[in-house]
Each structure stands twice: as structure tokens, then as C-alpha cells.
Short mmCIF file of C-alpha atoms in Angstrom, two decimals:
data_model
loop_
_atom_site.label_atom_id
_atom_site.label_comp_id
_atom_site.label_asym_id
_atom_site.label_seq_id
_atom_site.Cartn_x
_atom_site.Cartn_y
_atom_site.Cartn_z
CA MET A 1 70.26 125.46 120.65
CA MET A 2 73.45 126.20 118.65
CA LEU A 3 75.24 126.86 121.77
CA ALA A 4 74.27 123.83 123.14
CA VAL A 5 75.61 121.94 120.40
CA ALA A 6 78.73 123.59 120.39
CA LEU A 7 79.32 123.09 123.95
CA ALA A 8 78.20 119.61 123.78
CA SER A 9 81.31 119.18 121.24
CA LEU A 10 83.67 121.39 123.11
CA THR A 11 83.12 118.88 125.94
CA ILE A 12 83.42 115.71 123.88
CA TRP A 13 86.82 116.79 122.46
CA LEU A 14 88.20 118.16 125.99
CA GLY A 15 87.60 114.79 127.17
CA LEU A 16 89.01 113.23 124.40
CA ALA A 17 92.36 115.37 124.53
CA PHE A 18 92.61 115.15 128.17
CA ALA A 19 91.18 111.73 128.91
CA TRP A 20 91.55 109.50 126.25
CA HIS A 21 95.20 107.92 127.16
CA GLY A 22 96.55 111.35 125.12
CA PHE A 23 95.38 109.60 121.61
CA TRP A 24 96.87 112.81 119.71
CA LYS A 25 100.55 111.90 120.84
CA ALA A 26 102.37 110.03 118.60
CA ASP A 27 105.17 108.99 121.27
CA GLN A 28 104.91 105.06 121.37
CA ARG A 29 108.25 103.80 119.89
CA LEU A 30 110.58 100.52 119.46
CA PRO A 31 113.47 100.54 121.57
CA GLU A 32 116.31 101.67 120.04
CA ALA A 33 118.99 99.87 122.07
CA VAL A 34 117.97 96.00 122.49
CA PRO A 35 119.60 93.99 124.82
CA ALA A 36 121.22 90.65 123.56
CA ALA A 37 119.34 87.51 124.09
CA ALA A 38 120.39 84.32 125.25
CA ALA A 39 118.71 82.63 122.28
CA TRP A 40 117.20 84.62 119.24
CA PRO A 41 113.78 83.15 118.37
CA SER A 42 113.39 81.70 114.54
CA VAL A 43 111.15 83.86 112.55
CA CYS A 44 109.40 83.42 109.56
CA ALA A 45 108.20 86.12 107.51
CA LEU A 46 104.92 85.77 105.33
CA VAL A 47 104.45 88.59 102.75
CA PRO A 48 100.98 88.02 100.71
CA ALA A 49 101.69 89.59 97.36
CA ARG A 50 99.17 90.04 94.29
CA ASN A 51 100.59 92.04 91.23
CA GLU A 52 103.68 94.06 93.49
CA ALA A 53 106.00 93.73 90.45
CA GLU A 54 106.76 97.40 91.53
CA THR A 55 107.66 97.02 95.00
CA ILE A 56 108.51 93.50 95.74
CA ALA A 57 111.93 93.46 95.20
CA ARG A 58 112.61 96.44 97.51
CA CYS A 59 110.83 94.74 100.09
CA VAL A 60 112.31 91.20 99.70
CA ALA A 61 115.56 92.74 99.65
CA GLY A 62 115.10 94.70 102.75
CA LEU A 63 114.05 91.44 104.54
CA ALA A 64 116.78 89.52 103.43
CA ALA A 65 119.33 92.22 104.87
CA GLN A 66 117.70 92.12 108.24
CA ASP A 67 120.80 92.37 111.01
CA TYR A 68 119.16 89.45 112.68
CA PRO A 69 121.23 87.21 115.02
CA GLY A 70 118.44 84.36 114.72
CA GLU A 71 116.90 82.17 111.81
CA LEU A 72 114.92 84.23 109.46
CA ARG A 73 113.19 82.42 106.32
CA ILE A 74 111.17 84.52 104.13
CA VAL A 75 107.96 82.99 102.62
CA VAL A 76 106.14 85.57 99.54
CA ILE A 77 102.88 84.03 98.81
CA ASP A 78 102.16 84.75 95.17
CA ASP A 79 98.08 85.58 95.17
CA SER A 80 97.69 84.94 91.21
CA SER A 81 99.39 87.73 90.01
CA SER A 82 99.51 88.81 86.28
CA ASP A 83 102.65 90.15 86.40
CA ASP A 84 106.33 89.05 87.36
CA THR A 85 106.02 89.30 91.03
CA ALA A 86 107.13 85.67 91.94
CA GLY A 87 110.10 86.15 89.26
CA LEU A 88 111.15 89.77 90.86
CA ALA A 89 110.85 88.09 94.19
CA ARG A 90 113.17 85.30 93.90
CA GLN A 91 115.72 87.70 92.23
CA ALA A 92 115.32 90.14 95.35
CA ALA A 93 116.16 87.37 97.89
CA GLY A 94 119.62 86.66 96.16
CA GLY A 95 119.65 83.26 97.49
CA ALA A 96 118.60 84.02 100.95
CA PRO A 97 118.47 80.84 103.27
CA GLY A 98 114.92 79.21 103.58
CA PHE A 99 113.43 81.84 100.94
CA ALA A 100 110.39 80.26 98.87
CA VAL A 101 107.73 81.44 96.70
CA VAL A 102 104.41 79.70 97.46
CA ALA A 103 101.33 80.27 95.29
CA ALA A 104 98.17 80.74 96.78
CA PRO A 105 95.47 78.28 95.73
CA ALA A 106 92.26 79.57 94.17
CA LEU A 107 90.39 82.10 96.53
CA ALA A 108 87.88 79.98 98.94
CA SER A 109 84.54 81.38 99.49
CA GLY A 110 84.20 83.43 102.67
CA TRP A 111 87.98 84.71 102.77
CA ALA A 112 89.51 87.98 101.73
CA GLY A 113 92.21 88.03 99.23
CA LYS A 114 95.27 88.85 101.52
CA LEU A 115 93.95 86.59 104.59
CA TRP A 116 93.77 83.66 102.19
CA ALA A 117 97.26 84.70 101.02
CA LEU A 118 98.49 84.44 104.57
CA HIS A 119 96.67 81.47 105.27
CA ALA A 120 98.41 79.75 102.62
CA GLY A 121 101.93 80.66 103.69
CA TYR A 122 101.13 79.66 107.28
CA ALA A 123 100.24 76.41 106.10
CA HIS A 124 103.49 76.07 104.27
CA ALA A 125 105.53 77.60 107.12
CA ARG A 126 104.14 75.13 109.47
CA ARG A 127 105.87 72.38 108.11
CA GLN A 128 108.76 73.49 109.72
CA PRO A 129 107.49 75.84 112.58
CA PRO A 130 109.38 78.80 113.52
CA ASP A 131 109.13 80.32 116.99
CA TYR A 132 107.56 83.39 115.51
CA PHE A 133 106.02 84.75 112.41
CA TRP A 134 106.58 87.97 111.17
CA LEU A 135 103.76 89.44 108.85
CA SER A 136 104.73 92.14 106.39
CA ASP A 137 102.82 93.85 103.52
CA ALA A 138 104.69 93.59 100.02
CA ASP A 139 105.02 97.16 99.69
CA ILE A 140 106.80 98.15 103.02
CA VAL A 141 110.68 98.53 102.61
CA HIS A 142 111.82 97.48 106.34
CA ASP A 143 115.11 99.34 107.57
CA GLY A 144 117.55 96.61 108.54
CA ASP A 145 117.10 96.59 112.34
CA VAL A 146 113.36 96.17 112.29
CA LEU A 147 113.43 92.37 113.28
CA ARG A 148 115.63 92.56 115.89
CA ARG A 149 113.96 95.31 117.78
CA LEU A 150 110.62 93.79 117.47
CA ALA A 151 111.86 90.14 118.48
CA GLY A 152 114.20 92.10 121.26
CA LYS A 153 110.73 93.68 122.71
CA ALA A 154 109.09 90.34 122.50
CA ALA A 155 111.66 88.53 124.34
CA ALA A 156 112.62 91.14 127.01
CA GLU A 157 108.68 91.75 127.95
CA ASP A 158 107.38 87.74 127.07
CA LEU A 159 104.85 89.39 124.32
CA ALA A 160 102.66 87.27 122.22
CA LEU A 161 102.49 89.86 119.69
CA VAL A 162 104.97 93.02 118.55
CA SER A 163 103.47 95.43 115.84
CA THR A 164 104.75 98.77 114.98
CA MET A 165 103.38 101.54 112.15
CA VAL A 166 105.73 101.93 109.26
CA ARG A 167 106.13 105.39 107.81
CA LEU A 168 103.31 106.17 105.08
CA ARG A 169 104.45 107.71 102.03
CA CYS A 170 102.65 111.34 101.43
CA SER A 171 104.31 112.12 98.11
CA ASN A 172 101.26 114.00 96.22
CA LEU A 173 98.28 116.01 97.38
CA TRP A 174 95.77 113.11 98.17
CA GLU A 175 97.97 111.67 100.24
CA ARG A 176 98.87 114.41 102.29
CA LEU A 177 95.45 115.03 102.56
CA LEU A 178 94.26 111.46 103.80
CA VAL A 179 96.97 109.66 105.44
CA PRO A 180 97.53 112.00 107.97
CA ALA A 181 93.68 111.87 108.61
CA PHE A 182 93.77 108.06 108.90
CA ILE A 183 96.74 107.82 111.20
CA PHE A 184 94.45 110.48 113.44
CA LEU A 185 91.41 108.08 113.31
CA PHE A 186 93.26 105.14 114.08
CA GLN A 187 94.63 106.72 116.62
CA LEU A 188 91.59 108.07 118.10
CA ILE A 189 90.01 104.32 117.84
CA TYR A 190 93.11 102.52 119.56
CA PRO A 191 95.41 104.54 121.66
CA PHE A 192 98.82 103.89 121.15
CA ARG A 193 99.44 104.13 124.61
CA ALA A 194 96.68 102.31 125.74
CA VAL A 195 97.42 99.31 123.07
CA ASN A 196 100.96 99.39 124.70
CA ASP A 197 99.53 99.56 128.70
CA PRO A 198 99.63 95.77 129.84
CA ALA A 199 96.42 96.91 132.24
CA SER A 200 94.41 98.47 129.40
CA ARG A 201 91.66 96.21 127.46
CA ILE A 202 92.25 98.38 124.14
CA ALA A 203 94.38 96.43 121.76
CA GLY A 204 95.42 96.81 118.41
CA ALA A 205 97.76 96.29 115.83
CA ALA A 206 98.79 97.60 112.19
CA GLY A 207 98.57 94.78 109.83
CA GLY A 208 101.91 96.04 107.64
CA CYS A 209 104.13 94.98 110.44
CA VAL A 210 103.04 92.41 112.70
CA LEU A 211 105.44 89.69 114.80
CA ILE A 212 103.13 87.05 116.67
CA ARG A 213 104.35 83.96 118.31
CA ALA A 214 103.71 80.84 116.54
CA ASP A 215 101.96 79.06 119.52
CA ALA A 216 99.62 81.90 120.08
CA LEU A 217 98.71 82.20 116.20
CA ASP A 218 97.92 78.23 116.37
CA ALA A 219 95.73 78.62 119.58
CA ILE A 220 93.70 81.21 117.79
CA GLY A 221 93.41 78.89 114.63
CA GLY A 222 95.58 80.87 112.43
CA PHE A 223 93.88 83.30 110.23
CA ALA A 224 90.63 81.61 109.94
CA GLY A 225 89.28 84.02 112.70
CA VAL A 226 89.76 86.94 110.62
CA LYS A 227 88.97 85.32 107.55
CA ASP A 228 86.61 87.85 105.82
CA ALA A 229 88.42 91.24 107.38
CA ILE A 230 88.70 93.64 105.00
CA ILE A 231 90.89 95.69 107.36
CA ASP A 232 93.07 92.72 108.82
#
């Protein structure tokens, strides 16, 4: 019996290793070199934030410092923070064009908090619709070329959505134990090679950094379709 279980387990792992899109390989990357676009799309970054005083300044400063040739607006959605998230965000923006802090209304029934905040930012930004929305978590610091590379790939390949997984912090023992296991599981469920293959039916994205075309987001009804998702 034990031998049969061991052989079955070995067969499953061999199948995953050699037949499941090379899920264990972390070899999918945004292109480093981005060709100049005839017209760079306008982008509105949406940053939901609740009690993010520790990280919001660095996040907003990184967004405002993007080396992006097109129009970039930044909207921070303050989700009922009890700290100075909104004030620190305004200070870090340094007068960036189109920057705004929007207060999310009281949480509506049936909505998860982050999605409700994004919904509020989306409604605000649609008054002056961009070509793309850039969804970013409030604890992420983006390198200065990230938006150029995201938008460049979207334009070059006519993509409605481009996402990248950010480098996650592993500074203490528990983070070193749990974060790699989380990434391994994520790649097992959504092999990155398959996600990037137009012929594959497997789709996935990392919610902390998503560039999505505005008309595609409009076509699916905004965030209402995933309004109760804990893992968005």
C-alpha cells in the first residue's frame, strides 16, 4: 500500500515537473527594452489605502517619479484610514499633475474592502477616462521604468491586461519560510508560462500591479464582478 502511494505521488510530481508548463521556472519577465510608441496611452494609477502611513509616501513617490512619456494621473483612495495616510500621500505627490486623494464611501454590503475602494477610485477617474488603469497596492515601491515597460508590452502586443508580480519582502524568519511557499503555490495553480501563452486557457494576474485597458474594464462592469473576492 505504501509503495503504491509513493509511486502515485512520484508520478504526479513528475507529471507536474515535465508536463505542467514548467511551472517551477521563474523565467517570465517584462521586456527590458521598450520600443518608442507613436502615442503613449494615458494612464490613471489607482491606489487603495487603509492605514498605510508606514508605506504610502514611498509608494506615491515611486508612482510620481515614473519615467513615462505619456499622461499619468495618480488617485489614492483613502479607505477610512485612522492614521495620516491621506496627508502623507499628498505630501509625497509633490504637486504631481492630476494627483488626487479620494475618500471611499462607507463599505457597501457584499463588497470586500479593497475592491470597494478600487470601485470608488474607478468611479472618480472615469470623469476623465484614461486609456489604461494601473492598479497598485499601497505598500509597493515601483522602479521608475515599470509603467513604461507595462504600457510598452501592452501596446506592442495589443493586450488588454498586463500584470507583473513584484519582489516580495523576505526579511524575517516567517517571511523567508512562507513567502517562497506562497509563490510556489501560485505558480503551480497559474503557471506563468501558460498565463503568457495566447493559446492557453489559463489566465492569471498579481493584484498588486495590474495595467488594464479602460474599455476592457468597462466592458466587464468594473470591479462589481469580483466585488466579494478576498484574493482579487
